[in-house]
Amino acid sequence: MMENLLETAKKLDAEDRLGHFRDRFYIPARSGGGEQAYFCGHSLGLQSRSVESTIREELVAWRDRAVYGHFTGELPWMDCNDALCQQLAGLTGAQPSELVVMNTLSVNLNLLMVSFFRPQGDRRKILIEKHAFPSDRYAVASQLQFHGLDPAECMVELGPEPGAQLIEESQVEDYLRSHGDEVALVLWPGVQYITGQAFDLPRLAAAAHAAGSMIGFDLAHYIGNIPLSLDESGCDFAAWCHYKYLNSGPGAVGGCFVNQRHHQANGLPRFTGWWGNDRSSLFRMEHDFKPARGAAGWQMSNPPILAMAPIRASLALFEEAGMARLRQKSLALSDYLVTGIQSQLDDILEILTPGDSARRGCQLSLRVRAGRESGRELFSYLEQRGIITDWREPDVIRVAPVPLYNRFEDCCTFLQHISEWRALTGS
Ligand SMILES: *Cc1c(COP(=O)(O)O)cnc(C)c1O
């Protein structure tokens, strides 16, 4: 049976019109020689071959033009954010004016909540999911405390029904219908980082707004993974990082969306710095802050040019490949894995991620049926053979076949090694 899987993988790779994009990346080597089967793009995307030269261009600009680099050259540093937002508009389905590239994700969540969490009267709760990424949970707790509120009372954590793995959108709707008048903000992930479940963003935004609450999305595991239409989603704000599916390097500068309905001058309160000034007054060094219209008005400092460069390289690759085509291949890759697991490995592996492809990106979250110890053992077994997944406590192996650089054959290798492990351990 595994032979059939290999034949299928080879055939699918040969037909794959995006296959050549793999050559645009550095694939890390296995210790025993050959290339890794790298399935950790949900955590840190691989380095593309174009990254180095985009950074070098900025080093040269700094070396040769020094302070004039702000205003001269092909891409003056002054315009760096605007240029990136033009590129990001297509990928995010937003207007460039609704986007800004700045800081990092946890910082941005905090800054955006300063603006979008405005507790008033009995409406002072923040609704999050029970298994939120720790940083998001800390940010929410600190925002509540900043307003003198007690997280134990005002942070509402909604989890799956007893015995279930996933949270249904209908649970969020039910909660907001019955308790929505106490909720000032919903902060929700686009894709849940442990299970890989993708949420229906427009549906959640509609439910929050019907209850009179603001809603923001954390899109760390969504962007570059699933086609995004931020304007259609209707959310008030969103934030994400660029180092997961967007391959822009460890700690890459983050991105934010502020819906244009919040762009009116002197609208929302915010924390400010000189770089958020309206462009016409930026260098007049005026006494009073006059925010730039749009998301750019949330910037504080002048941007880290060397750190922004890889994002430019990465977005160019996404433009070239096309998000719709990437999604098509992404689903084909994960469907191949799901089929392989269900037909060959169902006795030892459980898939936590929704089977319905509309409810997931490329990540599959797996649990070894024999329990946590066996799960850890399998994870290490794969790692030692150059098959790179990750382990999430207590018992989840995450595997993400990324359409820009993973092949169907990588997926086959993954399945084969698990099958060998089963034969070896008698699991
Ligand atoms: C990756 C991730 C983060 C990381 O935050 P940083 O500030 O970039 O370190 C936060 N939240 C979620 C949901 C994530 O997936």
CSV table of C-alpha atoms and ligand atoms in Angstrom, one decimal:
chain,number,residue,atom,x,y,z
A,1,MET,CA,0.0,0.0,0.0
A,2,MET,CA,2.8,2.4,0.9
A,3,GLU,CA,4.2,1.7,-2.6
A,4,ASN,CA,0.9,3.1,-4.1
A,5,LEU,CA,1.3,6.1,-1.9
A,6,LEU,CA,4.8,6.8,-3.2
A,7,GLU,CA,3.7,6.4,-6.8
A,8,THR,CA,0.8,8.8,-6.3
A,9,ALA,CA,3.2,11.3,-4.6
A,10,LYS,CA,5.6,11.1,-7.5
A,11,LYS,CA,2.8,11.6,-10.0
A,12,LEU,CA,1.4,14.6,-8.1
A,13,ASP,CA,4.8,16.2,-7.8
A,14,ALA,CA,5.4,15.8,-11.5
A,15,GLU,CA,2.1,17.5,-12.3
A,16,ASP,CA,2.6,20.2,-9.7
A,17,ARG,CA,2.8,23.6,-11.4
A,18,LEU,CA,4.1,25.2,-8.2
A,19,GLY,CA,6.8,22.6,-7.7
A,20,HIS,CA,9.7,24.9,-8.9
A,21,PHE,CA,9.1,27.3,-6.1
A,22,ARG,CA,10.9,24.8,-3.8
A,23,ASP,CA,14.1,25.7,-5.6
A,24,ARG,CA,13.7,29.3,-4.4
A,25,PHE,CA,14.2,28.2,-0.8
A,26,TYR,CA,17.1,26.8,1.2
A,27,ILE,CA,16.0,23.4,2.4
A,28,PRO,CA,17.9,22.4,5.6
A,29,ALA,CA,20.1,19.3,5.3
A,30,ARG,CA,19.6,16.1,7.3
A,31,SER,CA,22.5,15.1,9.5
A,32,GLY,CA,22.9,11.9,7.5
A,33,GLY,CA,22.9,13.7,4.1
A,34,GLY,CA,20.0,14.7,1.9
A,35,GLU,CA,17.3,17.2,2.6
A,36,GLN,CA,15.0,17.5,5.6
A,37,ALA,CA,11.3,16.9,5.1
A,38,TYR,CA,10.5,20.2,6.8
A,39,PHE,CA,7.0,20.5,8.2
A,40,CYS,CA,7.4,23.4,10.5
A,41,GLY,CA,6.4,26.3,8.3
A,42,HIS,CA,3.6,27.0,10.8
A,43,SER,CA,6.3,27.9,13.3
A,44,LEU,CA,9.2,29.3,11.4
A,45,GLY,CA,9.0,29.4,7.6
A,46,LEU,CA,12.2,28.6,5.6
A,47,GLN,CA,14.5,31.2,4.1
A,48,SER,CA,14.0,32.1,0.5
A,49,ARG,CA,17.0,32.6,-1.7
A,50,SER,CA,15.9,36.2,-2.4
A,51,VAL,CA,16.0,37.3,1.2
A,52,GLU,CA,19.7,37.9,1.5
A,53,SER,CA,19.9,40.2,-1.5
A,54,THR,CA,17.0,42.4,-0.3
A,55,ILE,CA,18.8,42.8,3.1
A,56,ARG,CA,22.1,43.5,1.3
A,57,GLU,CA,20.4,46.2,-0.9
A,58,GLU,CA,19.5,48.1,2.3
A,59,LEU,CA,23.0,47.7,3.8
A,60,VAL,CA,24.4,49.2,0.6
A,61,ALA,CA,21.9,52.0,0.7
A,62,TRP,CA,22.9,52.8,4.3
A,63,ARG,CA,26.6,52.5,3.4
A,64,ASP,CA,26.5,54.7,0.3
A,65,ARG,CA,23.6,57.1,0.9
A,66,ALA,CA,23.5,57.3,4.7
A,67,VAL,CA,20.9,59.8,5.9
A,68,TYR,CA,19.8,60.4,2.3
A,69,GLY,CA,18.5,56.8,2.2
A,70,HIS,CA,15.4,58.1,3.9
A,71,PHE,CA,14.4,60.1,0.8
A,72,THR,CA,16.4,58.8,-2.2
A,73,GLY,CA,16.9,55.5,-4.1
A,74,GLU,CA,14.6,53.0,-5.5
A,75,LEU,CA,12.7,52.5,-2.3
A,76,PRO,CA,13.3,55.4,0.1
A,77,TRP,CA,13.1,54.3,3.7
A,78,MET,CA,10.4,56.9,4.3
A,79,ASP,CA,8.1,54.9,2.0
A,80,CYS,CA,9.0,51.5,3.2
A,81,ASN,CA,5.8,50.8,5.1
A,82,ASP,CA,3.6,52.2,2.3
A,83,ALA,CA,5.3,49.9,-0.2
A,84,LEU,CA,4.9,46.8,1.9
A,85,CYS,CA,1.2,47.7,2.5
A,86,GLN,CA,0.6,47.9,-1.3
A,87,GLN,CA,2.1,44.4,-1.6
A,88,LEU,CA,0.1,43.1,1.4
A,89,ALA,CA,-3.2,44.5,0.2
A,90,GLY,CA,-3.7,41.6,-2.3
A,91,LEU,CA,-2.8,38.9,0.2
A,92,THR,CA,-5.0,40.3,3.0
A,93,GLY,CA,-8.0,41.6,1.0
A,94,ALA,CA,-7.7,45.0,2.6
A,95,GLN,CA,-7.0,48.5,1.4
A,96,PRO,CA,-3.4,49.6,1.8
A,97,SER,CA,-4.5,52.4,4.1
A,98,GLU,CA,-6.0,49.8,6.5
A,99,LEU,CA,-2.6,48.1,6.8
A,100,VAL,CA,0.6,48.8,8.7
A,101,VAL,CA,3.8,46.8,9.2
A,102,MET,CA,5.3,47.5,12.6
A,103,ASN,CA,6.6,46.0,15.8
A,104,THR,CA,5.8,42.3,16.6
A,105,LEU,CA,2.6,40.5,17.1
A,106,SER,CA,2.2,40.6,20.9
A,107,VAL,CA,3.2,44.3,21.0
A,108,ASN,CA,0.6,45.0,18.3
A,109,LEU,CA,-2.2,43.1,20.0
A,110,ASN,CA,-1.5,45.2,23.1
A,111,LEU,CA,-1.4,48.5,21.1
A,112,LEU,CA,-4.6,47.6,19.2
A,113,MET,CA,-6.4,46.7,22.4
A,114,VAL,CA,-5.5,50.1,23.8
A,115,SER,CA,-7.7,51.4,21.0
A,116,PHE,CA,-10.3,48.7,20.7
A,117,PHE,CA,-11.0,47.6,24.2
A,118,ARG,CA,-13.0,50.5,25.7
A,119,PRO,CA,-14.9,49.0,28.7
A,120,GLN,CA,-18.0,51.0,29.7
A,121,GLY,CA,-20.5,50.3,32.4
A,122,ASP,CA,-21.4,46.6,32.4
A,123,ARG,CA,-19.8,46.1,29.0
A,124,ARG,CA,-16.3,45.3,30.1
A,125,LYS,CA,-15.5,41.7,29.3
A,126,ILE,CA,-13.1,40.3,26.7
A,127,LEU,CA,-14.1,37.0,25.1
A,128,ILE,CA,-11.2,34.7,24.1
A,129,GLU,CA,-10.9,30.9,23.4
A,130,LYS,CA,-9.9,28.7,26.2
A,131,HIS,CA,-6.7,27.4,24.6
A,132,ALA,CA,-5.6,30.8,23.3
A,133,PHE,CA,-1.9,31.1,22.6
A,134,PRO,CA,-0.3,32.2,25.9
A,135,SER,CA,0.9,35.5,24.7
A,136,ASP,CA,-2.6,36.5,23.6
A,137,ARG,CA,-4.0,35.5,26.9
A,138,TYR,CA,-1.4,37.4,28.8
A,139,ALA,CA,-2.0,40.5,26.6
A,140,VAL,CA,-5.8,40.3,27.3
A,141,ALA,CA,-5.2,39.9,31.1
A,142,SER,CA,-2.8,42.8,31.1
A,143,GLN,CA,-5.3,45.0,29.2
A,144,LEU,CA,-8.0,44.2,31.8
A,145,GLN,CA,-5.6,45.0,34.6
A,146,PHE,CA,-4.6,48.2,32.9
A,147,HIS,CA,-8.3,49.3,33.2
A,148,GLY,CA,-8.4,48.2,36.8
A,149,LEU,CA,-10.4,45.1,36.0
A,150,ASP,CA,-10.0,41.6,37.3
A,151,PRO,CA,-9.2,39.0,34.6
A,152,ALA,CA,-10.8,36.3,36.8
A,153,GLU,CA,-14.1,38.1,36.3
A,154,CYS,CA,-13.7,39.8,33.0
A,155,MET,CA,-11.7,37.4,30.8
A,156,VAL,CA,-14.2,34.9,29.4
A,157,GLU,CA,-12.6,31.8,28.0
A,158,LEU,CA,-14.8,29.7,25.8
A,159,GLY,CA,-13.7,26.1,25.2
A,160,PRO,CA,-15.0,23.0,23.3
A,161,GLU,CA,-18.1,21.2,24.6
A,162,PRO,CA,-17.2,18.4,27.1
A,163,GLY,CA,-15.7,15.5,25.2
A,164,ALA,CA,-15.2,17.6,22.0
A,165,GLN,CA,-11.9,18.7,20.5
A,166,LEU,CA,-13.1,21.8,18.6
A,167,ILE,CA,-15.0,24.9,19.3
A,168,GLU,CA,-18.0,25.5,17.1
A,169,GLU,CA,-18.8,28.9,15.8
A,170,SER,CA,-22.3,28.4,17.0
A,171,GLN,CA,-21.0,28.3,20.6
A,172,VAL,CA,-19.5,31.7,20.2
A,173,GLU,CA,-22.8,32.9,18.7
A,174,ASP,CA,-24.8,31.4,21.5
A,175,TYR,CA,-22.6,33.0,24.1
A,176,LEU,CA,-22.8,36.4,22.5
A,177,ARG,CA,-26.6,36.1,22.1
A,178,SER,CA,-27.0,35.4,25.8
A,179,HIS,CA,-24.2,37.4,27.4
A,180,GLY,CA,-23.1,39.8,24.6
A,181,ASP,CA,-24.2,42.9,26.4
A,182,GLU,CA,-21.3,42.4,28.9
A,183,VAL,CA,-18.7,41.9,26.1
A,184,ALA,CA,-16.6,44.8,25.0
A,185,LEU,CA,-14.2,42.9,22.8
A,186,VAL,CA,-13.8,39.5,21.2
A,187,LEU,CA,-10.2,38.5,20.4
A,188,TRP,CA,-10.2,35.3,18.3
A,189,PRO,CA,-7.7,33.3,16.3
A,190,GLY,CA,-8.1,32.8,12.6
A,191,VAL,CA,-6.6,29.3,12.9
A,192,GLN,CA,-6.3,27.7,16.3
A,193,TYR,CA,-2.6,27.0,16.8
A,194,ILE,CA,-2.9,23.6,18.5
A,195,THR,CA,-5.7,21.9,16.5
A,196,GLY,CA,-5.3,23.7,13.2
A,197,GLN,CA,-9.0,24.5,13.1
A,198,ALA,CA,-9.8,27.5,10.9
A,199,PHE,CA,-12.7,29.7,11.9
A,200,ASP,CA,-15.4,31.4,9.8
A,201,LEU,CA,-14.2,34.9,10.2
A,202,PRO,CA,-17.3,36.8,8.8
A,203,ARG,CA,-19.6,34.7,10.9
A,204,LEU,CA,-17.7,35.5,14.1
A,205,ALA,CA,-17.5,39.2,13.3
A,206,ALA,CA,-21.2,39.3,12.5
A,207,ALA,CA,-22.0,37.7,15.9
A,208,ALA,CA,-19.7,40.1,17.8
A,209,HIS,CA,-21.2,43.1,16.1
A,210,ALA,CA,-24.8,42.0,16.6
A,211,ALA,CA,-24.0,41.9,20.3
A,212,GLY,CA,-22.5,45.4,20.2
A,213,SER,CA,-18.9,44.2,20.8
A,214,MET,CA,-15.7,45.0,18.9
A,215,ILE,CA,-13.8,42.0,17.4
A,216,GLY,CA,-10.2,41.5,16.5
A,217,PHE,CA,-8.5,38.5,14.9
A,218,ASP,CA,-5.1,37.0,15.6
A,219,LEU,CA,-4.1,35.8,12.2
A,220,ALA,CA,-0.7,34.3,13.0
A,221,HIS,CA,-1.6,30.9,11.7
A,222,TYR,CA,-4.0,32.1,9.0
A,223,ILE,CA,-2.1,34.6,6.9
A,224,GLY,CA,-0.2,33.0,4.0
A,225,ASN,CA,-2.0,29.8,4.8
A,226,ILE,CA,-5.6,30.5,3.8
A,227,PRO,CA,-6.8,33.2,1.4
A,228,LEU,CA,-7.8,36.2,3.5
A,229,SER,CA,-10.4,38.8,2.9
A,230,LEU,CA,-10.1,41.2,5.7
A,231,ASP,CA,-12.6,43.8,4.4
A,232,GLU,CA,-15.2,41.1,3.8
A,233,SER,CA,-14.6,39.6,7.2
A,234,GLY,CA,-15.9,42.9,8.8
A,235,CYS,CA,-13.6,42.7,11.8
A,236,ASP,CA,-12.5,45.9,13.5
A,237,PHE,CA,-8.8,45.0,13.7
A,238,ALA,CA,-6.4,42.2,13.1
A,239,ALA,CA,-2.7,41.4,13.7
A,240,TRP,CA,-0.3,38.8,12.6
A,241,CYS,CA,3.4,37.9,12.4
A,242,HIS,CA,5.4,37.4,9.2
A,243,TYR,CA,7.8,34.6,10.3
A,244,LYS,CA,5.4,31.6,10.1
A,245,TYR,CA,3.8,31.0,6.7
A,246,LEU,CA,5.2,34.3,5.4
A,247,ASN,CA,8.9,33.1,5.7
A,248,SER,CA,10.3,36.5,6.7
A,249,GLY,CA,12.7,35.2,9.4
A,250,PRO,CA,12.8,34.8,13.1
A,251,GLY,CA,11.2,37.7,15.0
A,252,ALA,CA,10.2,39.4,11.7
A,253,VAL,CA,8.2,42.7,11.9
A,254,GLY,CA,4.5,42.1,12.4
A,255,GLY,CA,1.4,43.4,10.5
A,256,CYS,CA,-1.9,45.0,11.5
A,257,PHE,CA,-5.2,45.8,10.0
A,258,VAL,CA,-7.5,48.6,11.2
A,259,ASN,CA,-10.8,48.6,9.4
A,260,GLN,CA,-11.5,51.9,7.5
A,261,ARG,CA,-14.6,52.5,9.5
A,262,HIS,CA,-12.2,53.5,12.3
A,263,HIS,CA,-10.1,55.8,10.3
A,264,GLN,CA,-11.8,59.1,11.2
A,265,ALA,CA,-9.4,61.7,12.6
A,266,ASN,CA,-9.2,61.9,16.4
A,267,GLY,CA,-11.3,58.8,16.6
A,268,LEU,CA,-10.0,56.1,18.9
A,269,PRO,CA,-7.5,56.7,21.7
A,270,ARG,CA,-4.1,55.2,21.1
A,271,PHE,CA,-0.5,55.2,22.3
A,272,THR,CA,1.5,57.5,20.0
A,273,GLY,CA,4.9,58.3,18.7
A,274,TRP,CA,6.2,60.6,16.0
A,275,TRP,CA,6.1,58.2,13.2
A,276,GLY,CA,2.3,58.0,13.4
A,277,ASN,CA,2.1,61.6,12.4
A,278,ASP,CA,0.4,62.7,9.3
A,279,ARG,CA,3.0,62.7,6.5
A,280,SER,CA,2.7,66.4,6.0
A,281,SER,CA,3.6,67.2,9.5
A,282,LEU,CA,6.0,64.4,10.2
A,283,PHE,CA,9.2,66.5,9.8
A,284,ARG,CA,7.8,69.8,10.9
A,285,MET,CA,8.3,68.5,14.5
A,286,GLU,CA,5.1,70.1,15.6
A,287,HIS,CA,4.1,70.2,19.2
A,288,ASP,CA,0.8,68.4,18.7
A,289,PHE,CA,0.3,64.9,17.3
A,290,LYS,CA,-1.8,64.8,14.2
A,291,PRO,CA,-2.3,61.1,13.3
A,292,ALA,CA,-1.8,59.8,9.8
A,293,ARG,CA,-5.2,58.7,8.4
A,294,GLY,CA,-5.5,54.9,8.5
A,295,ALA,CA,-3.6,52.2,10.2
A,296,ALA,CA,-0.3,54.0,9.6
A,297,GLY,CA,-1.3,56.4,12.4
A,298,TRP,CA,-0.7,53.6,14.9
A,299,GLN,CA,3.1,53.6,14.2
A,300,MET,CA,5.3,55.0,16.8
A,301,SER,CA,8.9,54.7,15.6
A,302,ASN,CA,10.6,54.8,12.3
A,303,PRO,CA,10.7,51.3,10.9
A,304,PRO,CA,13.5,48.8,11.2
A,305,ILE,CA,14.6,48.8,7.5
A,306,LEU,CA,16.9,45.8,7.6
A,307,ALA,CA,14.2,43.7,9.3
A,308,MET,CA,11.5,44.8,6.9
A,309,ALA,CA,13.5,43.8,3.8
A,310,PRO,CA,12.8,40.0,4.0
A,311,ILE,CA,9.0,40.7,4.0
A,312,ARG,CA,9.4,42.4,0.7
A,313,ALA,CA,11.1,39.3,-0.7
A,314,SER,CA,8.5,37.0,0.7
A,315,LEU,CA,5.5,38.9,-0.5
A,316,ALA,CA,7.0,39.0,-4.0
A,317,LEU,CA,7.0,35.2,-3.9
A,318,PHE,CA,3.4,35.0,-2.8
A,319,GLU,CA,2.4,37.4,-5.6
A,320,GLU,CA,4.2,35.3,-8.1
A,321,ALA,CA,2.8,32.0,-7.0
A,322,GLY,CA,-0.7,33.4,-6.3
A,323,MET,CA,-2.6,32.7,-3.1
A,324,ALA,CA,-5.4,30.9,-4.8
A,325,ARG,CA,-3.1,28.4,-6.4
A,326,LEU,CA,-1.1,28.0,-3.2
A,327,ARG,CA,-4.3,27.2,-1.4
A,328,GLN,CA,-5.2,24.6,-4.0
A,329,LYS,CA,-1.9,22.8,-3.6
A,330,SER,CA,-2.0,23.2,0.1
A,331,LEU,CA,-5.3,21.3,0.3
A,332,ALA,CA,-4.0,18.7,-2.1
A,333,LEU,CA,-1.0,18.1,0.1
A,334,SER,CA,-3.0,17.9,3.3
A,335,ASP,CA,-5.7,15.8,1.7
A,336,TYR,CA,-2.9,13.4,0.6
A,337,LEU,CA,-1.7,13.2,4.2
A,338,VAL,CA,-5.2,12.7,5.6
A,339,THR,CA,-5.9,9.9,3.1
A,340,GLY,CA,-2.6,8.3,3.9
A,341,ILE,CA,-3.2,8.4,7.6
A,342,GLN,CA,-6.8,7.2,7.4
A,343,SER,CA,-6.0,4.4,5.1
A,344,GLN,CA,-2.7,3.2,6.6
A,345,LEU,CA,-2.2,4.5,10.0
A,346,ASP,CA,-5.6,4.9,11.5
A,347,ASP,CA,-4.9,2.3,14.1
A,348,ILE,CA,-2.2,4.4,15.7
A,349,LEU,CA,-3.0,8.1,14.8
A,350,GLU,CA,-5.9,10.3,15.5
A,351,ILE,CA,-6.3,13.6,13.5
A,352,LEU,CA,-7.5,16.5,15.7
A,353,THR,CA,-7.9,18.9,12.8
A,354,PRO,CA,-11.3,19.1,11.1
A,355,GLY,CA,-11.6,16.8,8.1
A,356,ASP,CA,-13.6,19.4,6.2
A,357,SER,CA,-11.0,21.3,4.2
A,358,ALA,CA,-13.0,24.6,4.6
A,359,ARG,CA,-12.2,24.4,8.3
A,360,ARG,CA,-8.4,24.0,8.1
A,361,GLY,CA,-5.3,25.3,6.5
A,362,CYS,CA,-2.3,23.1,5.8
A,363,GLN,CA,-1.5,22.1,9.4
A,364,LEU,CA,-2.7,18.8,10.7
A,365,SER,CA,-2.5,18.1,14.4
A,366,LEU,CA,-2.0,14.4,15.3
A,367,ARG,CA,-2.3,12.4,18.4
A,368,VAL,CA,-0.8,9.0,18.9
A,369,ARG,CA,-3.6,6.7,20.2
A,370,ALA,CA,-1.3,4.9,22.5
A,371,GLY,CA,-0.7,8.0,24.6
A,372,ARG,CA,1.6,10.8,25.3
A,373,GLU,CA,4.8,8.8,25.8
A,374,SER,CA,4.4,7.0,22.5
A,375,GLY,CA,3.6,10.4,20.9
A,376,ARG,CA,6.9,11.9,22.1
A,377,GLU,CA,8.8,8.8,21.0
A,378,LEU,CA,7.3,9.0,17.5
A,379,PHE,CA,8.1,12.8,17.3
A,380,SER,CA,11.8,12.1,18.2
A,381,TYR,CA,12.0,9.1,15.9
A,382,LEU,CA,10.9,11.4,13.0
A,383,GLU,CA,13.2,14.2,14.1
A,384,GLN,CA,16.2,11.9,14.1
A,385,ARG,CA,15.4,10.9,10.5
A,386,GLY,CA,15.2,14.5,9.3
A,387,ILE,CA,11.4,14.7,9.3
A,388,ILE,CA,10.8,18.0,11.1
A,389,THR,CA,7.4,18.4,12.9
A,390,ASP,CA,6.8,19.9,16.2
A,391,TRP,CA,5.5,18.8,19.6
A,392,ARG,CA,2.9,20.6,21.6
A,393,GLU,CA,2.2,19.6,25.1
A,394,PRO,CA,0.5,17.6,26.3
A,395,ASP,CA,0.4,15.2,23.3
A,396,VAL,CA,0.1,16.8,19.9
A,397,ILE,CA,2.4,16.5,16.9
A,398,ARG,CA,1.8,19.3,14.4
A,399,VAL,CA,2.7,18.8,10.8
A,400,ALA,CA,2.3,21.5,8.1
A,401,PRO,CA,3.0,20.7,4.5
A,402,VAL,CA,3.6,24.1,3.0
A,403,PRO,CA,2.8,24.5,-0.7
A,404,LEU,CA,5.7,26.8,-1.5
A,405,TYR,CA,8.4,24.3,-0.6
A,406,ASN,CA,6.9,21.0,0.4
A,407,ARG,CA,6.5,18.1,-2.0
A,408,PHE,CA,4.0,15.2,-2.0
A,409,GLU,CA,7.1,13.0,-1.7
A,410,ASP,CA,7.9,14.7,1.7
A,411,CYS,CA,4.4,13.7,2.8
A,412,CYS,CA,5.0,10.2,1.7
A,413,THR,CA,8.3,10.0,3.5
A,414,PHE,CA,6.5,11.1,6.6
A,415,LEU,CA,3.9,8.4,6.3
A,416,GLN,CA,6.5,5.7,5.5
A,417,HIS,CA,8.6,6.5,8.6
A,418,ILE,CA,5.5,6.3,10.8
A,419,SER,CA,4.7,3.0,9.3
A,420,GLU,CA,8.2,1.8,10.0
A,421,TRP,CA,8.1,3.1,13.5
A,422,ARG,CA,4.9,1.1,14.1
A,423,ALA,CA,6.5,-2.1,12.8
A,424,LEU,CA,9.6,-1.5,15.0
A,425,THR,CA,7.7,-0.7,18.2
A,426,GLY,CA,4.7,-2.9,17.7
A,427,SER,CA,2.6,0.1,18.5
B,1,LIG,C1,3.2,32.8,16.9
B,1,LIG,C2,2.1,33.5,17.7
B,1,LIG,C3,2.4,34.5,18.6
B,1,LIG,C4,3.8,35.0,18.8
B,1,LIG,O1,3.9,36.3,19.2
B,1,LIG,P1,5.2,37.2,18.9
B,1,LIG,O2,4.9,38.5,19.6
B,1,LIG,O3,5.4,37.3,17.5
B,1,LIG,O4,6.4,36.5,19.6
B,1,LIG,C5,1.4,35.1,19.3
B,1,LIG,N1,0.1,34.6,19.2
B,1,LIG,C6,-0.2,33.6,18.3
B,1,LIG,C7,-1.6,33.1,18.2
B,1,LIG,C8,0.8,33.0,17.6
B,1,LIG,O5,0.5,32.0,16.8
